[in-house]
Amino acid sequence: MQRSRAALMAAAVRLVAERGTTALPVTDLAEAADVSRQLVYLQFGDRDALLVAAAADLVEREFLPLTGEGKDSFQQVLAMAQHFAEHRPFYRAMLTGSCAFAMTRTLNSLFGSLNQKAVRRLFGELDQETVADLAAFVAGGTGAVVNEWLIDGDDPLDPEQLAERLLRLWAVFAGSSHSRADGGRIP
């Protein structure tokens, strides 16, 4: 069952990236994963839920492990930008297709713990509700900038430029200045 689930998610990423759309027949997804259509519905409920689960899995497998201890803020933001640039055809289709709202909510949730750590570093001790609200606020704004970059940015995308751009915004948010010379740390 787990192998079928992984095969479906891999097939979803591949087909969405190849075709540039989320408007894929469930039959195509099932055939690409060598499973039955019924298994798609049993495992995920519908096509859009499969696609969003595939995106979450991709972030969890390929990006989140790169955010470990010892990485400065610039390295973490650059890793995120590189991940999204590498998978641009997939994410562009996901952010403009039928599951865009669910996709955005899922990404905001996945980045929530990273944002909460940054909010705590920036503002110190705050109550958990305020930390969660600020993390959601940051995720929404960051997501809007990243979405615009992925959807409308010039080819080839420049991950370093996006990382610098996002860290400049963090610096303004923090009321300080930022440059790579300061080690790329969020204040």
PDB file of C-alpha atoms in Angstrom:
ATOM      1  CA  MET A   1       0.000   0.000   0.000  1.00  0.00           C
ATOM      2  CA  GLN A   2       2.811   2.429   0.903  1.00  0.00           C
ATOM      3  CA  ARG A   3       4.659   1.617  -2.318  1.00  0.00           C
ATOM      4  CA  SER A   4       1.501   2.288  -4.361  1.00  0.00           C
ATOM      5  CA  ARG A   5       1.037   5.602  -2.570  1.00  0.00           C
ATOM      6  CA  ALA A   6       4.643   6.612  -3.309  1.00  0.00           C
ATOM      7  CA  ALA A   7       4.272   5.515  -6.937  1.00  0.00           C
ATOM      8  CA  LEU A   8       1.127   7.635  -7.309  1.00  0.00           C
ATOM      9  CA  MET A   9       2.802  10.708  -5.846  1.00  0.00           C
ATOM     10  CA  ALA A  10       5.882  10.284  -8.069  1.00  0.00           C
ATOM     11  CA  ALA A  11       3.650   9.828 -11.116  1.00  0.00           C
ATOM     12  CA  ALA A  12       1.663  12.942 -10.173  1.00  0.00           C
ATOM     13  CA  VAL A  13       4.804  15.102  -9.935  1.00  0.00           C
ATOM     14  CA  ARG A  14       6.145  13.762 -13.212  1.00  0.00           C
ATOM     15  CA  LEU A  15       2.898  14.095 -15.200  1.00  0.00           C
ATOM     16  CA  VAL A  16       2.022  17.569 -13.893  1.00  0.00           C
ATOM     17  CA  ALA A  17       5.564  18.780 -14.708  1.00  0.00           C
ATOM     18  CA  GLU A  18       5.541  17.178 -18.166  1.00  0.00           C
ATOM     19  CA  ARG A  19       2.086  18.403 -19.146  1.00  0.00           C
ATOM     20  CA  GLY A  20       2.164  21.745 -17.340  1.00  0.00           C
ATOM     21  CA  THR A  21      -1.327  21.300 -15.949  1.00  0.00           C
ATOM     22  CA  THR A  22      -3.204  19.769 -13.041  1.00  0.00           C
ATOM     23  CA  ALA A  23      -6.092  18.859 -15.349  1.00  0.00           C
ATOM     24  CA  LEU A  24      -5.006  15.247 -15.562  1.00  0.00           C
ATOM     25  CA  PRO A  25      -7.432  12.358 -15.820  1.00  0.00           C
ATOM     26  CA  VAL A  26      -7.258  10.037 -12.817  1.00  0.00           C
ATOM     27  CA  THR A  27      -6.859   7.212 -15.332  1.00  0.00           C
ATOM     28  CA  ASP A  28      -3.576   8.725 -16.575  1.00  0.00           C
ATOM     29  CA  LEU A  29      -2.248   9.061 -13.034  1.00  0.00           C
ATOM     30  CA  ALA A  30      -3.212   5.486 -12.181  1.00  0.00           C
ATOM     31  CA  GLU A  31      -1.669   4.101 -15.369  1.00  0.00           C
ATOM     32  CA  ALA A  32       1.571   6.027 -14.824  1.00  0.00           C
ATOM     33  CA  ALA A  33       1.823   4.552 -11.308  1.00  0.00           C
ATOM     34  CA  ASP A  34       0.707   1.101 -12.473  1.00  0.00           C
ATOM     35  CA  VAL A  35      -2.216   1.006 -10.050  1.00  0.00           C
ATOM     36  CA  SER A  36      -5.988   0.974 -10.419  1.00  0.00           C
ATOM     37  CA  ARG A  37      -8.161   4.075 -10.535  1.00  0.00           C
ATOM     38  CA  GLN A  38      -9.951   2.740  -7.491  1.00  0.00           C
ATOM     39  CA  LEU A  39      -6.707   2.824  -5.520  1.00  0.00           C
ATOM     40  CA  VAL A  40      -6.324   6.530  -6.310  1.00  0.00           C
ATOM     41  CA  TYR A  41      -9.736   7.208  -4.798  1.00  0.00           C
ATOM     42  CA  LEU A  42      -9.123   4.851  -1.875  1.00  0.00           C
ATOM     43  CA  GLN A  43      -5.754   6.412  -1.016  1.00  0.00           C
ATOM     44  CA  PHE A  44      -6.501  10.094  -1.704  1.00  0.00           C
ATOM     45  CA  GLY A  45     -10.218  10.647  -2.272  1.00  0.00           C
ATOM     46  CA  ASP A  46      -9.760  12.616  -5.493  1.00  0.00           C
ATOM     47  CA  ARG A  47      -7.199  13.841  -7.989  1.00  0.00           C
ATOM     48  CA  ASP A  48      -6.559  17.211  -6.379  1.00  0.00           C
ATOM     49  CA  ALA A  49      -5.906  15.631  -2.985  1.00  0.00           C
ATOM     50  CA  LEU A  50      -3.357  13.327  -4.659  1.00  0.00           C
ATOM     51  CA  LEU A  51      -1.654  16.288  -6.340  1.00  0.00           C
ATOM     52  CA  VAL A  52      -1.436  18.323  -3.126  1.00  0.00           C
ATOM     53  CA  ALA A  53      -0.144  15.280  -1.218  1.00  0.00           C
ATOM     54  CA  ALA A  54       2.493  14.800  -3.926  1.00  0.00           C
ATOM     55  CA  ALA A  55       3.604  18.424  -3.546  1.00  0.00           C
ATOM     56  CA  ALA A  56       3.793  18.132   0.243  1.00  0.00           C
ATOM     57  CA  ASP A  57       5.775  14.914  -0.091  1.00  0.00           C
ATOM     58  CA  LEU A  58       8.191  16.572  -2.519  1.00  0.00           C
ATOM     59  CA  VAL A  59       8.825  19.456  -0.101  1.00  0.00           C
ATOM     60  CA  GLU A  60       9.196  17.118   2.879  1.00  0.00           C
ATOM     61  CA  ARG A  61      11.591  14.760   1.085  1.00  0.00           C
ATOM     62  CA  GLU A  62      13.717  17.189  -0.900  1.00  0.00           C
ATOM     63  CA  PHE A  63      13.637  20.579   0.790  1.00  0.00           C
ATOM     64  CA  LEU A  64      12.965  20.261   4.522  1.00  0.00           C
ATOM     65  CA  PRO A  65      16.032  18.055   5.137  1.00  0.00           C
ATOM     66  CA  LEU A  66      18.167  20.933   3.786  1.00  0.00           C
ATOM     67  CA  THR A  67      17.017  23.272   6.577  1.00  0.00           C
ATOM     68  CA  GLY A  68      18.904  21.514   9.361  1.00  0.00           C
ATOM     69  CA  GLU A  69      20.981  22.969  12.133  1.00  0.00           C
ATOM     70  CA  GLY A  70      24.078  24.908  11.194  1.00  0.00           C
ATOM     71  CA  LYS A  71      22.513  26.498   8.111  1.00  0.00           C
ATOM     72  CA  ASP A  72      22.286  30.250   8.146  1.00  0.00           C
ATOM     73  CA  SER A  73      19.161  32.023   6.949  1.00  0.00           C
ATOM     74  CA  PHE A  74      20.576  32.739   3.499  1.00  0.00           C
ATOM     75  CA  GLN A  75      21.485  29.061   2.971  1.00  0.00           C
ATOM     76  CA  GLN A  76      17.992  27.969   4.030  1.00  0.00           C
ATOM     77  CA  VAL A  77      16.192  30.506   1.845  1.00  0.00           C
ATOM     78  CA  LEU A  78      18.525  29.729  -1.063  1.00  0.00           C
ATOM     79  CA  ALA A  79      17.812  25.985  -0.661  1.00  0.00           C
ATOM     80  CA  MET A  80      14.085  26.754  -0.806  1.00  0.00           C
ATOM     81  CA  ALA A  81      14.491  28.897  -3.928  1.00  0.00           C
ATOM     82  CA  GLN A  82      16.661  26.257  -5.601  1.00  0.00           C
ATOM     83  CA  HIS A  83      14.097  23.550  -4.804  1.00  0.00           C
ATOM     84  CA  PHE A  84      11.224  25.548  -6.300  1.00  0.00           C
ATOM     85  CA  ALA A  85      13.290  26.564  -9.348  1.00  0.00           C
ATOM     86  CA  GLU A  86      14.301  22.940  -9.983  1.00  0.00           C
ATOM     87  CA  HIS A  87      10.653  21.851  -9.900  1.00  0.00           C
ATOM     88  CA  ARG A  88       9.208  25.003 -11.492  1.00  0.00           C
ATOM     89  CA  PRO A  89       7.003  23.289 -14.112  1.00  0.00           C
ATOM     90  CA  PHE A  90       5.345  21.223 -11.383  1.00  0.00           C
ATOM     91  CA  TYR A  91       4.840  24.062  -8.899  1.00  0.00           C
ATOM     92  CA  ARG A  92       3.758  26.546 -11.588  1.00  0.00           C
ATOM     93  CA  ALA A  93       0.971  24.182 -12.671  1.00  0.00           C
ATOM     94  CA  MET A  94       0.020  23.462  -9.064  1.00  0.00           C
ATOM     95  CA  LEU A  95      -0.190  27.165  -8.179  1.00  0.00           C
ATOM     96  CA  THR A  96      -2.343  28.023 -11.196  1.00  0.00           C
ATOM     97  CA  GLY A  97      -4.498  24.904 -11.430  1.00  0.00           C
ATOM     98  CA  SER A  98      -7.600  23.536  -9.774  1.00  0.00           C
ATOM     99  CA  CYS A  99      -5.840  22.815  -6.486  1.00  0.00           C
ATOM    100  CA  ALA A 100      -4.057  26.178  -6.100  1.00  0.00           C
ATOM    101  CA  PHE A 101      -5.877  27.141  -2.901  1.00  0.00           C
ATOM    102  CA  ALA A 102      -5.258  23.775  -1.224  1.00  0.00           C
ATOM    103  CA  MET A 103      -1.659  23.863  -2.462  1.00  0.00           C
ATOM    104  CA  THR A 104      -1.034  27.302  -0.960  1.00  0.00           C
ATOM    105  CA  ARG A 105      -2.555  26.277   2.381  1.00  0.00           C
ATOM    106  CA  THR A 106      -0.452  23.120   2.459  1.00  0.00           C
ATOM    107  CA  LEU A 107       2.786  24.963   1.675  1.00  0.00           C
ATOM    108  CA  ASN A 108       2.016  27.604   4.307  1.00  0.00           C
ATOM    109  CA  SER A 109       1.475  24.837   6.839  1.00  0.00           C
ATOM    110  CA  LEU A 110       4.694  23.041   5.892  1.00  0.00           C
ATOM    111  CA  PHE A 111       6.722  26.220   6.241  1.00  0.00           C
ATOM    112  CA  GLY A 112       4.982  27.150   9.493  1.00  0.00           C
ATOM    113  CA  SER A 113       7.500  25.527  11.832  1.00  0.00           C
ATOM    114  CA  LEU A 114      10.425  27.189  10.032  1.00  0.00           C
ATOM    115  CA  ASN A 115       8.631  30.526  10.225  1.00  0.00           C
ATOM    116  CA  GLN A 116       7.852  30.044  13.908  1.00  0.00           C
ATOM    117  CA  LYS A 117      11.555  29.537  14.639  1.00  0.00           C
ATOM    118  CA  ALA A 118      12.425  32.690  12.698  1.00  0.00           C
ATOM    119  CA  VAL A 119       9.674  34.687  14.442  1.00  0.00           C
ATOM    120  CA  ARG A 120      10.983  33.576  17.848  1.00  0.00           C
ATOM    121  CA  ARG A 121      14.543  34.591  16.871  1.00  0.00           C
ATOM    122  CA  LEU A 122      13.293  37.936  15.612  1.00  0.00           C
ATOM    123  CA  PHE A 123      10.884  38.900  18.390  1.00  0.00           C
ATOM    124  CA  GLY A 124      11.952  36.806  21.383  1.00  0.00           C
ATOM    125  CA  GLU A 125       9.434  35.417  23.822  1.00  0.00           C
ATOM    126  CA  LEU A 126       5.888  35.771  22.597  1.00  0.00           C
ATOM    127  CA  ASP A 127       2.780  33.798  23.437  1.00  0.00           C
ATOM    128  CA  GLN A 128       2.180  30.798  21.156  1.00  0.00           C
ATOM    129  CA  GLU A 129      -0.895  32.312  19.498  1.00  0.00           C
ATOM    130  CA  THR A 130       1.039  35.441  18.487  1.00  0.00           C
ATOM    131  CA  VAL A 131       3.949  33.331  17.207  1.00  0.00           C
ATOM    132  CA  ALA A 132       1.555  31.205  15.149  1.00  0.00           C
ATOM    133  CA  ASP A 133      -0.207  34.297  13.763  1.00  0.00           C
ATOM    134  CA  LEU A 134       3.070  36.005  12.833  1.00  0.00           C
ATOM    135  CA  ALA A 135       4.362  32.785  11.245  1.00  0.00           C
ATOM    136  CA  ALA A 136       1.169  32.536   9.155  1.00  0.00           C
ATOM    137  CA  PHE A 137       1.502  36.209   8.204  1.00  0.00           C
ATOM    138  CA  VAL A 138       5.101  35.674   7.091  1.00  0.00           C
ATOM    139  CA  ALA A 139       4.212  32.465   5.212  1.00  0.00           C
ATOM    140  CA  GLY A 140       1.443  34.235   3.312  1.00  0.00           C
ATOM    141  CA  GLY A 141       3.661  37.131   2.273  1.00  0.00           C
ATOM    142  CA  THR A 142       6.618  34.918   1.430  1.00  0.00           C
ATOM    143  CA  GLY A 143       4.308  32.622  -0.500  1.00  0.00           C
ATOM    144  CA  ALA A 144       2.979  35.537  -2.547  1.00  0.00           C
ATOM    145  CA  VAL A 145       6.507  36.594  -3.529  1.00  0.00           C
ATOM    146  CA  VAL A 146       7.587  33.016  -4.320  1.00  0.00           C
ATOM    147  CA  ASN A 147       4.396  32.337  -6.305  1.00  0.00           C
ATOM    148  CA  GLU A 148       4.899  35.464  -8.409  1.00  0.00           C
ATOM    149  CA  TRP A 149       8.524  34.450  -9.042  1.00  0.00           C
ATOM    150  CA  LEU A 150       7.578  30.887 -10.022  1.00  0.00           C
ATOM    151  CA  ILE A 151       4.630  31.817 -12.185  1.00  0.00           C
ATOM    152  CA  ASP A 152       5.787  35.025 -13.874  1.00  0.00           C
ATOM    153  CA  GLY A 153       9.565  35.145 -13.374  1.00  0.00           C
ATOM    154  CA  ASP A 154      11.910  35.292 -16.337  1.00  0.00           C
ATOM    155  CA  ASP A 155      13.706  32.123 -17.427  1.00  0.00           C
ATOM    156  CA  PRO A 156      16.010  30.987 -16.091  1.00  0.00           C
ATOM    157  CA  LEU A 157      14.940  31.679 -12.537  1.00  0.00           C
ATOM    158  CA  ASP A 158      17.676  33.069 -10.294  1.00  0.00           C
ATOM    159  CA  PRO A 159      17.440  31.421  -6.838  1.00  0.00           C
ATOM    160  CA  GLU A 160      20.128  33.689  -5.343  1.00  0.00           C
ATOM    161  CA  GLN A 161      18.222  36.780  -6.437  1.00  0.00           C
ATOM    162  CA  LEU A 162      15.035  35.463  -4.809  1.00  0.00           C
ATOM    163  CA  ALA A 163      16.884  34.555  -1.599  1.00  0.00           C
ATOM    164  CA  GLU A 164      18.357  38.077  -1.390  1.00  0.00           C
ATOM    165  CA  ARG A 165      14.950  39.578  -2.104  1.00  0.00           C
ATOM    166  CA  LEU A 166      13.255  37.561   0.656  1.00  0.00           C
ATOM    167  CA  LEU A 167      15.972  38.318   3.195  1.00  0.00           C
ATOM    168  CA  ARG A 168      15.712  42.046   2.388  1.00  0.00           C
ATOM    169  CA  LEU A 169      11.994  41.811   3.163  1.00  0.00           C
ATOM    170  CA  TRP A 170      12.731  40.015   6.446  1.00  0.00           C
ATOM    171  CA  ALA A 171      15.209  42.754   7.322  1.00  0.00           C
ATOM    172  CA  VAL A 172      12.600  45.458   6.713  1.00  0.00           C
ATOM    173  CA  PHE A 173      10.125  43.447   8.760  1.00  0.00           C
ATOM    174  CA  ALA A 174      12.722  43.233  11.539  1.00  0.00           C
ATOM    175  CA  GLY A 175      13.523  46.926  11.309  1.00  0.00           C
ATOM    176  CA  SER A 176      17.167  46.371  10.376  1.00  0.00           C
ATOM    177  CA  SER A 177      19.359  46.247   7.320  1.00  0.00           C
ATOM    178  CA  HIS A 178      20.545  43.099   5.583  1.00  0.00           C
ATOM    179  CA  SER A 179      23.377  42.110   3.358  1.00  0.00           C
ATOM    180  CA  ARG A 180      25.137  38.867   2.604  1.00  0.00           C
ATOM    181  CA  ALA A 181      28.113  40.371   4.389  1.00  0.00           C
ATOM    182  CA  ASP A 182      26.285  39.874   7.681  1.00  0.00           C
ATOM    183  CA  GLY A 183      26.249  36.124   7.120  1.00  0.00           C
ATOM    184  CA  GLY A 184      22.759  36.025   5.709  1.00  0.00           C
ATOM    185  CA  ARG A 185      21.174  35.766   9.126  1.00  0.00           C
ATOM    186  CA  ILE A 186      17.661  36.831   9.900  1.00  0.00           C
ATOM    187  CA  PRO A 187      18.087  39.277  12.788  1.00  0.00           C
TER     188      PRO A 187
END
